[in-house]
Short mmCIF file of C-alpha atoms and ligand atoms in Angstrom, two decimals:
data_model
loop_
_atom_site.label_atom_id
_atom_site.label_comp_id
_atom_site.label_asym_id
_atom_site.label_seq_id
_atom_site.Cartn_x
_atom_site.Cartn_y
_atom_site.Cartn_z
CA UNK A 1 42.65 0.12 -8.56
CA UNK A 2 38.42 1.13 -7.05
CA UNK A 3 37.29 5.02 -7.47
CA UNK A 4 34.49 7.08 -6.87
CA UNK A 5 32.50 9.38 -8.16
CA UNK A 6 29.57 11.41 -6.16
CA UNK A 7 26.79 12.85 -7.33
CA UNK A 8 24.27 15.46 -5.52
CA UNK A 9 20.21 15.13 -6.80
CA UNK A 10 18.31 17.16 -5.72
CA UNK A 11 15.11 15.03 -4.47
CA UNK A 12 11.80 15.36 -4.46
CA UNK A 13 11.41 15.42 -0.65
CA UNK A 14 12.87 14.24 2.18
CA UNK A 15 11.44 10.41 1.98
CA UNK A 16 11.39 10.20 -1.26
CA UNK A 17 13.66 7.25 -2.90
CA UNK A 18 14.96 6.82 -5.90
CA UNK A 19 13.02 5.20 -8.45
CA UNK A 20 15.22 2.12 -9.74
CA UNK A 21 16.78 1.79 -12.14
CA UNK A 22 16.74 -1.40 -13.45
CA UNK A 23 19.71 -4.20 -13.49
CA UNK A 24 22.73 -2.37 -12.54
CA UNK A 25 26.14 -4.13 -12.83
CA UNK A 26 27.87 -2.64 -11.04
CA UNK A 27 25.96 -2.34 -8.54
CA UNK A 28 25.89 -5.39 -5.42
CA UNK A 29 21.34 -5.08 -3.92
CA UNK A 30 20.01 -5.67 -7.57
CA UNK A 31 16.49 -6.66 -6.45
CA UNK A 32 15.13 -9.15 -8.49
CA UNK A 33 10.86 -10.65 -8.08
CA UNK A 34 9.13 -13.35 -10.86
CA UNK A 35 6.04 -12.19 -11.50
CA UNK A 36 3.53 -14.40 -13.11
CA UNK A 37 2.69 -17.87 -11.70
CA UNK A 38 0.38 -16.38 -8.75
CA UNK A 39 2.31 -19.60 -6.91
CA UNK A 40 0.72 -17.86 -3.38
CA UNK A 41 -1.93 -19.18 -5.09
CA UNK A 42 -5.07 -16.55 -6.15
CA UNK A 43 -3.50 -12.60 -4.83
CA UNK A 44 -1.04 -12.17 -8.05
CA UNK A 45 -1.65 -9.09 -9.05
CA UNK A 46 -1.92 -7.33 -12.57
CA UNK A 47 2.04 -6.75 -13.32
CA UNK A 48 1.97 -2.26 -13.32
CA UNK A 49 0.42 -2.50 -9.58
CA UNK A 50 4.29 -4.20 -8.38
CA UNK A 51 6.66 -1.86 -9.95
CA UNK A 52 5.69 1.45 -7.85
CA UNK A 53 7.88 -0.16 -5.86
CA UNK A 54 11.98 1.94 -5.48
CA UNK A 55 13.07 -1.69 -3.66
CA UNK A 56 13.04 -3.89 -6.95
CA UNK A 57 15.13 -3.74 -9.85
CA UNK A 58 14.36 -7.12 -12.19
CA UNK A 59 11.22 -8.20 -13.11
CA UNK A 60 11.64 -11.61 -13.96
CA UNK A 61 7.93 -12.57 -15.85
CA UNK A 62 7.37 -16.40 -15.97
CA UNK A 63 7.28 -18.45 -18.42
CA UNK A 64 7.58 -19.41 -22.06
CA UNK A 65 6.67 -22.52 -21.75
CA UNK A 66 7.21 -24.04 -25.05
CA UNK A 67 9.67 -22.91 -27.18
CA UNK A 68 8.39 -25.09 -30.16
CA UNK A 69 5.10 -23.83 -30.89
CA UNK A 70 5.51 -20.39 -28.66
CA UNK A 71 3.23 -20.77 -25.50
CA UNK A 72 3.35 -18.05 -21.85
CA UNK A 73 1.48 -19.68 -18.45
CA UNK A 74 0.63 -16.70 -16.84
CA UNK A 75 -1.35 -18.43 -14.61
CA UNK A 76 -4.19 -15.68 -12.63
CA UNK A 77 -2.97 -12.84 -14.69
CA UNK A 78 -3.85 -15.06 -18.21
CA UNK A 79 -7.12 -14.30 -17.50
CA UNK A 80 -6.79 -10.98 -18.75
CA UNK A 81 -5.58 -11.77 -22.09
CA UNK A 82 -6.98 -13.34 -25.05
CA UNK A 83 -6.20 -15.66 -27.82
CA UNK A 84 -5.04 -14.58 -31.34
CA UNK A 85 -6.93 -16.68 -33.07
CA UNK A 86 -6.09 -19.45 -34.79
CA UNK A 87 -2.99 -20.10 -32.51
CA UNK A 88 -2.38 -20.95 -28.63
CA UNK A 89 -0.69 -17.78 -28.67
CA UNK A 90 -1.62 -15.38 -25.48
CA UNK A 91 -2.94 -12.17 -26.96
CA UNK A 92 -2.34 -9.53 -23.15
CA UNK A 93 -3.52 -5.98 -23.75
CA UNK A 94 -3.29 -5.05 -20.50
CA UNK A 95 0.45 -6.87 -19.71
CA UNK A 96 1.50 -4.51 -23.01
CA UNK A 97 0.71 -0.92 -21.04
CA UNK A 98 2.58 -2.41 -17.31
CA UNK A 99 5.47 -3.80 -19.39
CA UNK A 100 5.71 -0.28 -20.87
CA UNK A 101 4.84 1.45 -17.28
CA UNK A 102 7.14 -0.45 -15.41
CA UNK A 103 9.84 -0.36 -17.84
CA UNK A 104 9.73 3.50 -18.58
CA UNK A 105 7.51 5.69 -15.40
CA UNK A 106 10.02 3.10 -13.00
CA UNK A 107 12.89 2.01 -15.00
CA UNK A 108 12.37 -1.67 -13.85
CA UNK A 109 14.66 -4.40 -16.11
CA UNK A 110 11.50 -6.78 -17.40
CA UNK A 111 12.31 -10.20 -19.02
CA UNK A 112 10.71 -13.25 -20.46
CA UNK A 113 11.81 -16.21 -18.11
CA UNK A 114 11.84 -19.51 -20.98
CA UNK A 115 10.56 -22.76 -18.99
CA UNK A 116 9.15 -23.29 -15.62
CA UNK A 117 8.56 -26.67 -13.85
CA UNK A 118 5.94 -27.12 -17.16
CA UNK A 119 8.64 -27.17 -19.87
CA UNK A 120 9.15 -30.59 -20.91
CA UNK A 121 10.22 -30.51 -24.17
CA UNK A 122 13.90 -31.15 -23.93
CA UNK A 123 15.38 -28.38 -25.84
CA UNK A 124 15.43 -29.04 -28.91
CA UNK A 125 16.49 -31.77 -32.16
CA UNK A 126 19.02 -29.71 -34.29
CA UNK A 127 21.03 -27.10 -33.07
CA UNK A 128 18.91 -25.95 -36.54
CA UNK A 129 15.87 -25.88 -34.99
CA UNK A 130 17.68 -24.02 -31.98
CA UNK A 131 18.10 -21.30 -33.50
CA UNK A 132 15.25 -20.96 -35.60
CA UNK A 133 13.56 -20.98 -32.17
CA UNK A 134 16.12 -17.95 -31.21
CA UNK A 135 14.86 -16.42 -34.01
CA UNK A 136 11.29 -16.73 -33.18
CA UNK A 137 11.55 -15.56 -29.50
CA UNK A 138 13.20 -12.85 -30.08
CA UNK A 139 11.19 -11.66 -32.26
CA UNK A 140 7.64 -11.94 -30.68
CA UNK A 141 9.24 -10.91 -27.70
CA UNK A 142 11.93 -8.55 -28.81
CA UNK A 143 12.35 -4.67 -30.79
CA UNK A 144 11.31 -6.27 -34.29
CA UNK A 145 7.28 -4.96 -33.04
CA UNK A 146 5.96 -5.55 -36.82
CA UNK A 147 5.32 -9.36 -36.69
CA UNK A 148 3.01 -10.83 -35.84
CA UNK A 149 0.90 -12.15 -32.52
CA UNK A 150 3.23 -10.71 -29.93
CA UNK A 151 1.98 -11.22 -26.89
CA UNK A 152 2.93 -8.28 -25.48
CA UNK A 153 2.30 -6.09 -28.93
CA UNK A 154 4.07 -3.09 -28.77
CA UNK A 155 6.13 -3.82 -25.64
CA UNK A 156 9.66 -5.10 -25.48
CA UNK A 157 11.00 -6.72 -22.42
CA UNK A 158 14.83 -6.16 -21.83
CA UNK A 159 16.11 -9.81 -21.88
CA UNK A 160 15.42 -13.55 -21.73
CA UNK A 161 15.89 -15.90 -18.57
CA UNK A 162 16.18 -19.45 -18.84
CA UNK A 163 15.08 -21.50 -15.64
CA UNK A 164 15.24 -25.18 -16.58
CA UNK A 165 14.58 -27.36 -14.29
CA UNK A 166 15.20 -31.05 -16.50
CA UNK A 167 17.53 -31.76 -19.47
CA UNK A 168 17.92 -30.17 -22.64
CA UNK A 169 19.78 -31.00 -25.48
CA UNK A 170 20.26 -28.28 -27.62
CA UNK A 171 20.03 -25.31 -25.54
CA UNK A 172 23.36 -23.66 -25.67
CA UNK A 173 22.41 -22.60 -30.11
CA UNK A 174 19.46 -21.24 -28.84
CA UNK A 175 20.79 -19.62 -25.91
CA UNK A 176 24.24 -18.69 -27.96
CA UNK A 177 21.98 -17.20 -31.01
CA UNK A 178 19.83 -15.21 -28.35
CA UNK A 179 22.92 -13.83 -27.30
CA UNK A 180 24.08 -12.99 -31.01
CA UNK A 181 20.61 -12.04 -31.79
CA UNK A 182 19.78 -9.70 -28.49
CA UNK A 183 23.79 -8.14 -28.68
CA UNK A 184 23.16 -6.92 -32.41
CA UNK A 185 20.50 -4.48 -31.19
CA UNK A 186 22.25 -3.66 -28.44
CA UNK A 187 24.58 -2.34 -30.78
CA UNK A 188 22.84 -1.07 -32.68
CA UNK A 189 19.73 0.60 -30.62
CA UNK A 190 22.20 1.81 -28.04
CA UNK A 191 19.41 -0.39 -25.75
CA UNK A 192 20.97 -3.54 -23.61
CA UNK A 193 19.16 -6.36 -23.05
CA UNK A 194 19.76 -8.96 -20.25
CA UNK A 195 20.46 -12.77 -20.59
CA UNK A 196 19.97 -14.75 -17.11
CA UNK A 197 19.29 -17.97 -15.78
CA UNK A 198 18.46 -19.42 -12.98
CA UNK A 199 20.56 -22.89 -12.25
CA UNK A 200 19.79 -24.86 -8.32
CA UNK A 201 22.80 -24.25 -6.52
CA UNK A 202 23.37 -28.25 -6.75
CA UNK A 203 27.35 -27.93 -8.32
CA UNK A 204 27.29 -27.94 -11.65
CA UNK A 205 23.21 -27.40 -12.81
CA UNK A 206 22.28 -30.63 -14.60
CA UNK A 207 19.22 -28.24 -16.55
CA UNK A 208 21.02 -25.25 -17.42
CA UNK A 209 24.94 -26.62 -17.22
CA UNK A 210 25.76 -26.72 -20.85
CA UNK A 211 25.00 -23.08 -21.05
CA UNK A 212 26.20 -22.38 -17.74
CA UNK A 213 29.64 -24.49 -18.76
CA UNK A 214 31.13 -21.66 -20.63
CA UNK A 215 30.16 -20.85 -23.72
CA UNK A 216 26.93 -19.12 -23.23
CA UNK A 217 27.35 -15.31 -21.66
CA UNK A 218 25.38 -14.36 -19.28
CA UNK A 219 24.99 -11.18 -17.27
CA UNK A 220 23.97 -12.51 -14.45
CA UNK A 221 22.54 -15.53 -12.97
CA UNK A 222 19.70 -15.71 -9.85
CA UNK A 223 21.14 -19.23 -8.42
CA UNK A 224 18.42 -21.42 -6.40
CA UNK A 225 19.22 -21.18 -2.75
CA UNK A 226 16.80 -23.19 -1.47
CA UNK A 227 15.33 -26.73 -2.35
CA UNK A 228 18.39 -27.70 -1.76
CA UNK A 229 21.14 -28.89 0.61
CA UNK A 230 22.92 -26.87 -0.31
CA UNK A 231 20.37 -23.61 -0.16
CA UNK A 232 20.75 -20.82 2.47
CA UNK A 233 18.66 -22.66 4.96
CA UNK A 234 22.45 -24.52 5.50
CA UNK A 235 24.97 -21.41 5.84
CA UNK A 236 26.32 -21.44 9.11
CA UNK A 237 27.26 -18.75 10.49
CA UNK A 238 30.73 -18.20 12.14
CA UNK A 239 29.94 -15.14 13.95
CA UNK A 240 30.91 -11.74 14.05
CA UNK A 241 32.27 -9.97 11.15
CA UNK A 242 31.61 -12.38 7.45
CA UNK A 243 35.18 -11.83 6.02
CA UNK A 244 37.67 -13.78 6.12
CA UNK A 245 40.16 -16.09 3.94
CA UNK A 246 39.59 -18.71 2.27
CA UNK A 247 38.66 -21.07 5.16
CA UNK A 248 35.73 -18.79 6.55
CA UNK A 249 34.58 -18.42 2.37
CA UNK A 250 34.03 -22.07 2.48
CA UNK A 251 30.25 -23.64 4.51
CA UNK A 252 30.21 -27.32 4.53
CA UNK A 253 26.63 -27.69 2.67
CA UNK A 254 26.07 -23.61 1.85
CA UNK A 255 28.40 -23.38 -2.10
CA UNK A 256 28.27 -19.94 -2.97
CA UNK A 257 31.95 -19.99 -2.92
CA UNK A 258 31.32 -22.83 -5.74
CA UNK A 259 29.34 -20.31 -7.72
CA UNK A 260 31.74 -17.09 -7.60
CA UNK A 261 34.48 -19.50 -8.36
CA UNK A 262 32.44 -20.57 -11.79
CA UNK A 263 31.89 -16.27 -12.27
CA UNK A 264 35.50 -16.37 -12.44
CA UNK A 265 36.44 -18.25 -15.23
CA UNK A 266 37.32 -21.70 -13.08
CA UNK A 267 35.22 -23.87 -10.98
CA UNK A 268 36.24 -25.62 -8.16
CA UNK A 269 37.60 -27.87 -10.23
CA UNK A 270 39.35 -26.39 -12.28
CA UNK A 271 36.70 -26.88 -15.17
CA UNK A 272 35.45 -24.02 -17.52
CA UNK A 273 32.90 -21.49 -15.50
CA UNK A 274 31.31 -18.38 -17.04
CA UNK A 275 32.26 -17.02 -20.08
CA UNK A 276 31.51 -13.60 -19.24
CA UNK A 277 34.52 -12.66 -16.36
CA UNK A 278 31.98 -10.05 -15.03
CA UNK A 279 29.33 -11.81 -14.35
CA UNK A 280 26.83 -11.46 -11.50
CA UNK A 281 25.38 -14.16 -8.76
CA UNK A 282 22.43 -12.99 -7.57
CA UNK A 283 21.17 -14.22 -4.24
CA UNK A 284 17.67 -16.73 -4.95
CA UNK A 285 15.39 -17.03 -2.00
CA UNK A 286 11.74 -18.20 -1.28
CA UNK A 287 9.20 -14.82 -1.10
CA UNK A 288 8.00 -16.83 2.02
CA UNK A 289 7.65 -19.56 3.43
CA UNK A 290 5.79 -22.16 2.24
CA UNK A 291 7.04 -20.18 -1.87
CA UNK A 292 9.35 -23.43 -1.33
CA UNK A 293 9.42 -27.09 0.42
CA UNK A 294 12.33 -25.89 1.82
CA UNK A 295 14.92 -23.08 1.63
CA UNK A 296 12.76 -20.09 3.45
CA UNK A 297 14.47 -18.52 6.61
CA UNK A 298 13.74 -15.74 8.69
CA UNK A 299 14.49 -11.87 6.93
CA UNK A 300 16.90 -11.27 10.38
CA UNK A 301 18.32 -14.56 9.10
CA UNK A 302 18.70 -13.49 6.21
CA UNK A 303 21.44 -10.37 6.61
CA UNK A 304 24.78 -12.56 8.35
CA UNK A 305 23.96 -14.75 4.65
CA UNK A 306 24.03 -11.73 2.82
CA UNK A 307 26.78 -10.00 4.09
CA UNK A 308 28.89 -13.10 4.21
CA UNK A 309 28.11 -13.05 0.18
CA UNK A 310 28.61 -9.21 -0.25
CA UNK A 311 32.34 -9.40 2.28
CA UNK A 312 33.56 -12.44 0.23
CA UNK A 313 32.27 -12.99 -3.28
CA UNK A 314 32.53 -10.40 -5.57
CA UNK A 315 30.64 -12.45 -8.44
CA UNK A 316 27.76 -11.16 -6.07
CA UNK A 317 25.23 -9.10 -7.12
CA UNK A 318 21.84 -9.30 -5.05
CA UNK A 319 19.16 -11.31 -3.28
CA UNK A 320 16.53 -12.92 -6.16
CA UNK A 321 12.61 -14.13 -4.89
CA UNK A 322 10.62 -16.05 -5.56
CA UNK A 323 7.57 -15.19 -6.11
CA UNK A 324 5.97 -12.07 -6.72
CA UNK A 325 2.15 -13.23 -5.09
CA UNK A 326 4.33 -14.28 -1.82
CA UNK A 327 6.45 -11.60 -1.53
CA UNK A 328 3.01 -9.77 -1.47
CA UNK A 329 1.18 -11.97 0.85
CA UNK A 330 -0.04 -10.93 3.47
CA UNK A 331 1.03 -13.63 6.44
CA UNK A 332 3.47 -14.93 4.04
CA UNK A 333 7.09 -12.48 3.71
CA UNK A 334 9.17 -12.95 7.37
CA UNK A 335 5.73 -14.29 9.24
CA UNK A 336 4.65 -10.31 9.23
CA UNK A 337 2.11 -9.08 9.01
CA UNK A 338 2.98 -6.38 6.74
CA UNK A 339 2.63 -6.81 3.46
CA UNK A 340 5.38 -6.87 1.56
CA UNK A 341 7.80 -6.35 4.05
CA UNK A 342 10.23 -8.95 3.85
CA UNK A 343 11.20 -7.11 0.68
CA UNK A 344 12.16 -4.42 2.89
CA UNK A 345 13.88 -6.09 4.70
CA UNK A 346 16.56 -8.09 1.95
CA UNK A 347 16.46 -4.64 0.59
CA UNK A 348 18.32 -3.72 4.56
CA UNK A 349 19.88 -5.77 4.59
CA UNK A 350 22.10 -5.03 1.35
CA UNK A 351 21.60 -1.92 1.56
CA UNK A 352 24.05 -2.46 5.30
CA UNK A 353 25.99 -5.51 3.83
CA UNK A 354 27.85 -2.64 1.06
CA UNK A 355 27.81 -0.18 4.12
CA UNK A 356 29.74 -1.61 6.43
CA UNK A 357 31.71 -3.12 3.00
CA UNK A 358 32.40 0.82 2.46
CA UNK A 359 34.02 1.70 5.43
CA UNK A 360 35.77 -0.80 5.28
CA UNK A 361 37.16 0.90 2.40
CA UNK A 362 36.79 4.22 2.40
CA UNK A 363 35.47 6.49 5.22
CA UNK A 364 31.88 8.31 4.20
CA UNK A 365 30.65 10.96 5.90
CA UNK A 366 27.16 11.02 6.09
CA UNK A 367 26.42 8.83 8.72
CA UNK A 368 24.96 10.55 10.95
CA UNK A 369 21.68 11.91 8.62
CA UNK A 370 21.49 8.19 7.01
CA UNK A 371 20.76 7.44 10.40
CA UNK A 372 18.09 9.28 11.25
CA UNK A 373 16.50 8.63 8.17
CA UNK A 374 16.78 5.44 8.45
CA UNK A 375 15.62 5.65 11.79
CA UNK A 376 12.33 7.07 10.71
CA UNK A 377 11.44 5.23 8.09
CA UNK A 378 11.37 2.17 10.57
CA UNK A 379 10.09 3.22 13.60
CA UNK A 380 9.57 1.90 16.23
CA UNK A 381 12.83 -0.90 16.07
CA UNK A 382 16.33 0.81 17.35
CA UNK A 383 18.66 -0.37 17.51
CA UNK A 384 20.08 -3.99 17.41
CA UNK A 385 19.04 -5.91 19.66
CA UNK A 386 23.20 -8.37 20.33
CA UNK A 387 21.33 -11.87 20.52
CA UNK A 388 19.71 -11.38 17.10
CA UNK A 389 23.13 -9.54 15.62
CA UNK A 390 24.53 -13.24 16.90
CA UNK A 391 22.73 -15.48 15.75
CA UNK A 392 25.02 -18.23 15.57
CA UNK A 393 22.72 -20.61 13.21
CA UNK A 394 20.34 -21.14 11.50
CA UNK A 395 18.61 -23.30 13.37
CA UNK A 396 18.56 -21.20 17.27
CA UNK A 397 17.39 -18.48 15.35
CA UNK A 398 14.67 -19.90 13.66
CA UNK A 399 13.62 -21.78 16.84
CA UNK A 400 14.12 -18.30 18.35
CA UNK A 401 9.96 -17.30 16.91
CA UNK A 402 9.27 -15.20 13.96
CA UNK A 403 10.56 -12.23 14.24
CA UNK A 404 10.94 -9.85 11.78
CA UNK A 405 13.37 -6.88 12.76
CA UNK A 406 14.15 -5.24 10.15
CA UNK A 407 17.22 -5.50 8.39
CA UNK A 408 17.75 -1.85 7.97
CA UNK A 409 17.57 -1.06 12.13
CA UNK A 410 21.25 -0.36 12.28
CA UNK A 411 22.85 2.76 11.73
CA UNK A 412 23.82 3.25 7.94
CA UNK A 413 21.85 2.46 4.17
CA UNK A 414 25.15 2.96 2.10
CA UNK A 415 24.35 1.22 -1.22
CA UNK A 416 27.84 -0.42 -2.76
CA UNK A 417 26.79 1.32 -6.67
CA UNK A 418 24.12 4.08 -5.17
CA UNK A 419 23.35 5.69 -2.43
CA UNK A 420 19.58 7.57 -1.21
CA UNK A 421 21.36 10.41 2.06
CA UNK A 422 17.66 12.11 3.33
CA UNK A 423 18.58 15.15 5.66
CA UNK A 424 15.11 15.86 8.16
CA UNK A 425 13.91 19.46 6.89
CA UNK A 426 16.59 19.55 3.63
CA UNK A 427 15.55 17.96 0.33
CA UNK A 428 18.46 16.43 -0.50
CA UNK A 429 19.55 12.67 -1.40
CA UNK A 430 22.83 12.29 -2.35
CA UNK A 431 24.39 9.20 -4.72
CA UNK A 432 27.76 7.86 -4.64
CA UNK A 433 27.89 5.16 -7.68
CA UNK A 434 31.02 2.96 -6.48
CA UNK A 435 33.00 0.45 -9.09
CA UNK A 436 34.69 -1.83 -8.62
CA UNK A 437 36.85 -1.74 -11.19
CA UNK A 438 36.18 1.30 -14.21
CA UNK A 439 35.00 5.02 -13.36
CA UNK A 440 31.29 5.61 -14.34
CA UNK A 441 30.50 8.12 -16.36
C1 LIG B 1 -7.16 -8.47 -13.70
O1 LIG B 1 -7.06 -6.92 -14.12
C2 LIG B 1 -8.45 -6.66 -13.08
C3 LIG B 1 -8.59 -5.36 -14.23
O2 LIG B 1 -8.10 -4.53 -14.73
C4 LIG B 1 -6.52 -6.01 -12.50
O3 LIG B 1 -7.53 -5.75 -11.15
C5 LIG B 1 -6.22 -7.13 -12.07
O4 LIG B 1 -4.86 -7.30 -11.15
C6 LIG B 1 -5.91 -8.16 -13.46
N1 LIG B 1 -4.85 -9.61 -12.74
C7 LIG B 1 -4.09 -9.44 -13.33
C8 LIG B 1 -3.81 -11.12 -12.15
O5 LIG B 1 -3.40 -9.98 -13.88
C1 LIG B 2 27.03 12.45 14.64
O1 LIG B 2 26.39 12.61 15.80
C2 LIG B 2 26.91 12.82 16.60
C3 LIG B 2 26.56 12.87 18.35
O2 LIG B 2 25.35 13.52 17.57
C4 LIG B 2 28.18 14.03 16.56
O3 LIG B 2 28.85 13.52 18.26
C5 LIG B 2 28.92 12.91 15.81
O4 LIG B 2 29.80 14.18 15.07
C6 LIG B 2 28.14 13.13 14.33
N1 LIG B 2 28.52 12.34 13.09
C7 LIG B 2 29.42 12.65 12.15
C8 LIG B 2 29.78 12.57 11.42
O5 LIG B 2 28.61 14.35 11.65
C1 LIG B 3 25.16 -6.35 15.12
O1 LIG B 3 25.69 -5.78 13.59
C2 LIG B 3 26.51 -5.22 13.64
C3 LIG B 3 27.09 -4.57 12.16
O2 LIG B 3 28.02 -5.80 11.95
C4 LIG B 3 27.66 -3.28 14.13
O3 LIG B 3 27.77 -3.05 14.44
C5 LIG B 3 27.11 -3.68 15.72
O4 LIG B 3 27.51 -3.22 16.25
C6 LIG B 3 26.20 -5.26 16.15
N1 LIG B 3 26.09 -4.27 17.86
C7 LIG B 3 26.09 -5.35 18.75
C8 LIG B 3 24.41 -5.24 19.51
O5 LIG B 3 26.49 -6.54 18.29
C1 LIG B 4 26.70 -14.88 20.13
O1 LIG B 4 27.11 -16.43 19.53
C2 LIG B 4 28.39 -17.00 20.81
C3 LIG B 4 28.81 -18.21 20.31
O2 LIG B 4 27.29 -19.55 19.94
C4 LIG B 4 27.52 -17.37 22.43
O3 LIG B 4 28.35 -17.37 22.33
C5 LIG B 4 27.13 -15.63 22.67
O4 LIG B 4 26.92 -15.82 24.11
C6 LIG B 4 26.61 -14.70 21.69
N1 LIG B 4 26.16 -13.54 22.32
C7 LIG B 4 25.76 -12.74 22.18
C8 LIG B 4 25.19 -11.89 22.90
O5 LIG B 4 24.17 -13.73 22.47
C1 LIG B 5 18.74 -28.05 12.27
O1 LIG B 5 17.75 -28.71 12.87
C2 LIG B 5 18.12 -29.93 12.14
C3 LIG B 5 16.67 -30.28 13.00
O2 LIG B 5 15.89 -30.84 14.69
C4 LIG B 5 18.86 -30.40 11.78
O3 LIG B 5 18.74 -32.28 11.52
C5 LIG B 5 19.61 -29.58 11.51
O4 LIG B 5 21.22 -31.00 11.40
C6 LIG B 5 20.49 -28.76 11.96
N1 LIG B 5 20.35 -27.45 11.14
C7 LIG B 5 22.13 -26.73 11.69
C8 LIG B 5 23.27 -26.38 10.83
O5 LIG B 5 22.45 -27.00 12.37
#
């Protein structure tokens, strides 16, 4: 059964938001944003300039673009790197410093994402070549910090993400060996290392499909619900609360249900699903209109989608956004001039979805305190208006124009995994930890 454990934690000030604790497997509010590709052309800043945001948990660095001759590409951030003599491998002391800052000062989970659109190697000629490459990747970016020519020096990434966009071979032995190395190290050092993948939404995914078919244990996957028919742009709102029976969980196009079935270990057509039955699925969305060819939805339209996923799917674990440069581009985001506001709104949507869920099962007494704290963070944004609340389809509301009402404007902001509540005048935070299966210590 479900269990609660409530912790009281003194906070530094009224508006202190809690530092992110990185990826949390029992949380449904994880927020991941890719950094490295400067997809918005020009605006990408150094990694550490984003880590101060408490609304970010996971930052996959994009990308390690070659595995046979390890190569990283970081767009304009690469200009702040040199190369190791006699090698094309980049040497990035600034990033070394920033990864450590983001991890230790801000609690971020910093991963290295392998692949990307420019990855063209198609995998490995043999299983043994794949295993050797896994060892190389582990030596270059994992905890074996004495290895020569480490692009991020003594910084150690928290894990690896696979974002292959074209078909590969022998990726299963590569991923399995990397997982073995990670798990062996985790066991010894008690440091968790994570493996994730970013398949496109059509199920099964062409590029990552073999690994996902019960072969490799992933901690979480970040499905790209954009650039495809099955993306969030084709979510159809059903009015009212987004819960309900299996008929409601199924959408004609938007296919989180197929991925949730995968997560349970058995796909909708009965084939093998996730190897890890506790795998989490993050809803991947573009961070701005121009971050994907199709699939961007305004923040206010994302709220019912997040609510739908959070209330219907056990595997739902939060939201992924592509990419950081778009998220923090003025005028990018949700058509809002406020830099980073789309992130605030996504975070608010996750909080709201969790709160509604929580209230459905357990009463929590501090509603008023939270409501007032939320209102103060969002001046001028009072109660939500009924029409916005009730958007019957993406198209209807999108046509209504680019408003950006904060998703957190409704009355509460509880998180399923953690809650920050502020009372005006009182300097106190409350963390409510809620775990679905096991009791958190
Ligand atoms: C490059 O380094 C400069 C100077 O420290 C910094 O201001 C800038 O944000 C860095 N750019 C990237 C993309 O990392
Ligand atoms: C919330 O505030 C209202 C009015 O200020 C009050 O009537 C109500 O009892 C409060 N609810 C809780 C749970 O404290
Ligand atoms: C909007 O939706 C929220 C969450 O489902 C609900 O609590 C609220 O009453 C709705 N507001 C209106 C005006 O319908
Ligand atoms: C909500 O949507 C339904 C279906 O489109 C519509 O009939 C109803 O009038 C809407 N309500 C509000 C308050 O906009
Ligand atoms: C949205 O509008 C487009 C173009 O008008 C149309 O092709 C599409 O079917 C609409 N989608 C929904 C979900 O109504």
